[in-house]
Amino acid sequence: GESSAAAAASTTEGESSSLPPPFPNKKKNKKTMDYILVDTPGQIEAFTWSASGQIISEALASSFPTCLCFVVDTARCASSPNTFMSNMLYACSMIYRTRLPLVICFNKTDVVSHEFCMDWMRDYESFQQALDDHSANAGFYGSLTRSLSLVLDEFYSNFANAVGVSAVTGDGMDDFWKTVQTAATKDFPDYVADLKLRVEEQEAKQHAIAKSQVRRLQRDINESK
């Protein structure tokens, strides 16, 4: 990844029910949690495309309403539209891999406002103009970035789960948790429905394989007589 902030994926889960008390024998210490934040630092490929990453995300999603949070280094995006597009591709890869709801979190808003990122996400022409201003002759890389922005425009133009925060000042954190709650409430049921469909398809496939093996066994027995 381009930086630890841009490549890090955080899994955030919103929980409506209360968790068991940390000390069952001490009722006074009983606490409840609205959210659990699981940080998965490191290169995004190591989590998103590994077996362990899939196991962790599916284990969480089977127990709680779960969404992924992709943290973007806003300052780096401001210095290069190509970096911004790379981050948008990473975010898309997380959705296609896990099928979980996604929240894009533009960090370091105390350094530079994230509004230009929101504008680039939702306005194809605005991003094209930024590319022109950044480098008029970027060669193959610039051409690729323009083509990718055209492909992703349909997706990101209506993407609502994006928010800007500052880890230093805490600015935007209220909006962040509201966005997480929205993703968990509105988008997670789609994941559950998709998961049930995949489970049914897998069970049907296994049942068909089992029937085929039984028929093959019966045929072998008949031929051996």
GROMACS .gro file of C-alpha atoms in nm:
model
  225
    1GLY     CA    1   0.000   0.000   0.000
    2GLU     CA    2   0.099   0.363  -0.040
    3SER     CA    3   0.110   0.419   0.334
    4SER     CA    4   0.012   0.243   0.651
    5ALA     CA    5  -0.294   0.466   0.678
    6ALA     CA    6  -0.407   0.416   0.320
    7ALA     CA    7  -0.348   0.042   0.320
    8ALA     CA    8  -0.491  -0.038   0.661
    9ALA     CA    9  -0.834  -0.195   0.681
   10SER     CA   10  -1.040  -0.169   0.997
   11THR     CA   11  -1.336  -0.391   1.069
   12THR     CA   12  -1.608  -0.214   1.262
   13GLU     CA   13  -1.909  -0.387   1.401
   14GLY     CA   14  -2.216  -0.226   1.546
   15GLU     CA   15  -2.391  -0.430   1.813
   16SER     CA   16  -2.744  -0.371   1.931
   17SER     CA   17  -2.745  -0.627   2.212
   18SER     CA   18  -2.533  -0.600   2.527
   19LEU     CA   19  -2.223  -0.814   2.572
   20PRO     CA   20  -2.164  -1.049   2.868
   21PRO     CA   21  -2.007  -0.874   3.169
   22PRO     CA   22  -1.626  -0.896   3.184
   23PHE     CA   23  -1.651  -1.020   3.545
   24PRO     CA   24  -1.964  -1.237   3.582
   25ASN     CA   25  -1.938  -1.246   3.962
   26LYS     CA   26  -1.926  -0.869   3.998
   27LYS     CA   27  -2.252  -0.724   3.877
   28LYS     CA   28  -2.138  -0.368   3.949
   29ASN     CA   29  -1.873  -0.399   3.677
   30LYS     CA   30  -2.124  -0.494   3.411
   31LYS     CA   31  -2.086  -0.276   3.103
   32THR     CA   32  -2.248  -0.266   2.762
   33MET     CA   33  -2.096  -0.166   2.428
   34ASP     CA   34  -2.257  -0.005   2.127
   35TYR     CA   35  -1.964  -0.076   1.895
   36ILE     CA   36  -1.653  -0.290   1.878
   37LEU     CA   37  -1.362  -0.168   1.665
   38VAL     CA   38  -1.120  -0.434   1.541
   39ASP     CA   39  -0.801  -0.291   1.393
   40THR     CA   40  -0.618  -0.493   1.128
   41PRO     CA   41  -0.300  -0.291   1.058
   42GLY     CA   42  -0.063  -0.373   0.776
   43GLN     CA   43  -0.092  -0.412   0.402
   44ILE     CA   44  -0.450  -0.444   0.287
   45GLU     CA   45  -0.372  -0.750   0.073
   46ALA     CA   46  -0.259  -0.943   0.381
   47PHE     CA   47  -0.604  -0.911   0.536
   48THR     CA   48  -0.848  -0.880   0.247
   49TRP     CA   49  -0.710  -1.158   0.029
   50SER     CA   50  -0.587  -1.403   0.291
   51ALA     CA   51  -0.777  -1.701   0.429
   52SER     CA   52  -0.735  -1.567   0.783
   53GLY     CA   53  -0.887  -1.232   0.686
   54GLN     CA   54  -1.190  -1.403   0.538
   55ILE     CA   55  -1.230  -1.624   0.844
   56ILE     CA   56  -1.213  -1.323   1.079
   57SER     CA   57  -1.458  -1.110   0.883
   58GLU     CA   58  -1.708  -1.396   0.840
   59ALA     CA   59  -1.679  -1.492   1.207
   60LEU     CA   60  -1.760  -1.136   1.311
   61ALA     CA   61  -2.040  -1.103   1.057
   62SER     CA   62  -2.201  -1.425   1.178
   63SER     CA   63  -2.227  -1.282   1.530
   64PHE     CA   64  -2.285  -0.908   1.488
   65PRO     CA   65  -2.392  -0.654   1.227
   66THR     CA   66  -2.050  -0.590   1.072
   67CYS     CA   67  -1.903  -0.343   0.827
   68LEU     CA   68  -1.555  -0.270   0.697
   69CYS     CA   69  -1.387   0.068   0.734
   70PHE     CA   70  -1.122   0.167   0.482
   71VAL     CA   71  -0.899   0.445   0.615
   72VAL     CA   72  -0.765   0.685   0.351
   73ASP     CA   73  -0.473   0.927   0.395
   74THR     CA   74  -0.642   1.247   0.275
   75ALA     CA   75  -0.319   1.445   0.259
   76ARG     CA   76  -0.164   1.197   0.017
   77CYS     CA   77  -0.474   1.206  -0.203
   78ALA     CA   78  -0.449   1.585  -0.215
   79SER     CA   79  -0.098   1.558  -0.357
   80SER     CA   80  -0.196   1.316  -0.636
   81PRO     CA   81  -0.529   1.222  -0.800
   82ASN     CA   82  -0.364   0.892  -0.895
   83THR     CA   83  -0.322   0.809  -0.525
   84PHE     CA   84  -0.689   0.888  -0.470
   85MET     CA   85  -0.791   0.652  -0.750
   86SER     CA   86  -0.565   0.377  -0.610
   87ASN     CA   87  -0.745   0.406  -0.276
   88MET     CA   88  -1.085   0.386  -0.445
   89LEU     CA   89  -0.977   0.065  -0.619
   90TYR     CA   90  -0.858  -0.081  -0.290
   91ALA     CA   91  -1.193   0.002  -0.134
   92CYS     CA   92  -1.379  -0.168  -0.419
   93SER     CA   93  -1.163  -0.478  -0.383
   94MET     CA   94  -1.268  -0.504  -0.018
   95ILE     CA   95  -1.635  -0.497  -0.113
   96TYR     CA   96  -1.599  -0.759  -0.385
   97ARG     CA   97  -1.391  -0.986  -0.163
   98THR     CA   98  -1.597  -0.975   0.156
   99ARG     CA   99  -1.937  -0.848   0.029
  100LEU     CA  100  -1.969  -0.663   0.359
  101PRO     CA  101  -2.089  -0.302   0.389
  102LEU     CA  102  -1.805  -0.052   0.354
  103VAL     CA  103  -1.735   0.284   0.518
  104ILE     CA  104  -1.463   0.500   0.361
  105CYS     CA  105  -1.297   0.714   0.625
  106PHE     CA  106  -1.084   1.008   0.505
  107ASN     CA  107  -0.836   1.067   0.787
  108LYS     CA  108  -0.611   1.369   0.864
  109THR     CA  109  -0.877   1.631   0.798
  110ASP     CA  110  -0.685   1.852   1.041
  111VAL     CA  111  -0.417   1.873   0.768
  112VAL     CA  112  -0.643   1.909   0.465
  113SER     CA  113  -1.021   1.900   0.425
  114HIS     CA  114  -1.170   1.586   0.273
  115GLU     CA  115  -1.431   1.777   0.074
  116PHE     CA  116  -1.228   1.754  -0.247
  117CYS     CA  117  -1.231   1.372  -0.211
  118MET     CA  118  -1.607   1.373  -0.173
  119ASP     CA  119  -1.630   1.593  -0.481
  120TRP     CA  120  -1.404   1.363  -0.684
  121MET     CA  121  -1.608   1.060  -0.580
  122ARG     CA  122  -1.936   1.206  -0.696
  123ASP     CA  123  -1.836   1.427  -0.988
  124TYR     CA  124  -1.653   1.258  -1.275
  125GLU     CA  125  -1.578   1.587  -1.451
  126SER     CA  126  -1.428   1.735  -1.135
  127PHE     CA  127  -1.185   1.446  -1.106
  128GLN     CA  128  -1.092   1.469  -1.473
  129GLN     CA  129  -1.014   1.837  -1.425
  130ALA     CA  130  -0.794   1.752  -1.127
  131LEU     CA  131  -0.604   1.504  -1.342
  132ASP     CA  132  -0.554   1.770  -1.610
  133ASP     CA  133  -0.425   2.015  -1.350
  134HIS     CA  134  -0.194   1.757  -1.194
  135SER     CA  135  -0.030   1.632  -1.511
  136ALA     CA  136  -0.137   1.699  -1.865
  137ASN     CA  137   0.095   1.431  -2.007
  138ALA     CA  138   0.098   1.142  -1.762
  139GLY     CA  139   0.133   0.875  -2.031
  140PHE     CA  140  -0.009   0.528  -1.979
  141TYR     CA  141  -0.059   0.575  -1.604
  142GLY     CA  142  -0.271   0.885  -1.656
  143SER     CA  143  -0.473   0.714  -1.928
  144LEU     CA  144  -0.534   0.416  -1.700
  145THR     CA  145  -0.646   0.641  -1.415
  146ARG     CA  146  -0.895   0.819  -1.642
  147SER     CA  147  -1.036   0.490  -1.764
  148LEU     CA  148  -1.071   0.356  -1.410
  149SER     CA  149  -1.244   0.674  -1.293
  150LEU     CA  150  -1.500   0.631  -1.570
  151VAL     CA  151  -1.566   0.272  -1.467
  152LEU     CA  152  -1.595   0.355  -1.096
  153ASP     CA  153  -1.806   0.668  -1.148
  154GLU     CA  154  -2.129   0.468  -1.157
  155PHE     CA  155  -2.050   0.310  -0.821
  156TYR     CA  156  -1.910   0.602  -0.625
  157SER     CA  157  -2.149   0.867  -0.756
  158ASN     CA  158  -2.417   0.717  -0.529
  159PHE     CA  159  -2.188   0.595  -0.250
  160ALA     CA  160  -2.316   0.737   0.080
  161ASN     CA  161  -2.092   0.575   0.344
  162ALA     CA  162  -1.800   0.819   0.331
  163VAL     CA  163  -1.688   1.050   0.611
  164GLY     CA  164  -1.394   1.270   0.706
  165VAL     CA  165  -1.224   1.250   1.047
  166SER     CA  166  -0.915   1.366   1.229
  167ALA     CA  167  -0.746   1.114   1.455
  168VAL     CA  168  -0.553   1.401   1.615
  169THR     CA  169  -0.838   1.636   1.704
  170GLY     CA  170  -1.127   1.387   1.710
  171ASP     CA  171  -1.319   1.599   1.463
  172GLY     CA  172  -1.577   1.402   1.265
  173MET     CA  173  -1.591   1.101   1.499
  174ASP     CA  174  -1.960   1.152   1.574
  175ASP     CA  175  -2.032   1.148   1.201
  176PHE     CA  176  -1.813   0.840   1.166
  177TRP     CA  177  -2.014   0.637   1.417
  178LYS     CA  178  -2.339   0.759   1.261
  179THR     CA  179  -2.214   0.638   0.923
  180VAL     CA  180  -2.116   0.302   1.074
  181GLN     CA  181  -2.463   0.271   1.227
  182THR     CA  182  -2.623   0.353   0.891
  183ALA     CA  183  -2.412   0.092   0.711
  184ALA     CA  184  -2.489  -0.171   0.976
  185THR     CA  185  -2.861  -0.094   0.972
  186LYS     CA  186  -2.930  -0.041   0.601
  187ASP     CA  187  -2.660  -0.237   0.418
  188PHE     CA  188  -2.583  -0.534   0.643
  189PRO     CA  189  -2.922  -0.706   0.586
  190ASP     CA  190  -2.824  -0.732   0.218
  191TYR     CA  191  -2.509  -0.919   0.323
  192VAL     CA  192  -2.715  -1.158   0.539
  193ALA     CA  193  -2.951  -1.230   0.250
  194ASP     CA  194  -2.657  -1.288   0.016
  195LEU     CA  195  -2.488  -1.513   0.274
  196LYS     CA  196  -2.800  -1.726   0.312
  197LEU     CA  197  -2.821  -1.763  -0.066
  198ARG     CA  198  -2.454  -1.871  -0.087
  199VAL     CA  199  -2.506  -2.124   0.195
  200GLU     CA  200  -2.811  -2.268   0.017
  201GLU     CA  201  -2.618  -2.291  -0.311
  202GLN     CA  202  -2.328  -2.466  -0.136
  203GLU     CA  203  -2.562  -2.712   0.035
  204ALA     CA  204  -2.736  -2.785  -0.296
  205LYS     CA  205  -2.399  -2.842  -0.462
  206GLN     CA  206  -2.285  -3.079  -0.187
  207HIS     CA  207  -2.616  -3.265  -0.204
  208ALA     CA  208  -2.579  -3.307  -0.580
  209ILE     CA  209  -2.223  -3.435  -0.538
  210ALA     CA  210  -2.337  -3.682  -0.272
  211LYS     CA  211  -2.615  -3.814  -0.498
  212SER     CA  212  -2.370  -3.848  -0.786
  213GLN     CA  213  -2.129  -4.046  -0.567
  214VAL     CA  214  -2.408  -4.277  -0.452
  215ARG     CA  215  -2.515  -4.346  -0.812
  216ARG     CA  216  -2.154  -4.413  -0.908
  217LEU     CA  217  -2.118  -4.655  -0.617
  218GLN     CA  218  -2.437  -4.837  -0.710
  219ARG     CA  219  -2.322  -4.863  -1.071
  220ASP     CA  220  -1.986  -5.004  -0.964
  221ILE     CA  221  -2.159  -5.259  -0.737
  222ASN     CA  222  -2.390  -5.368  -1.018
  223GLU     CA  223  -2.103  -5.402  -1.262
  224SER     CA  224  -1.905  -5.614  -1.017
  225LYS     CA  225  -2.183  -5.874  -0.983
   0.00000   0.00000   0.00000
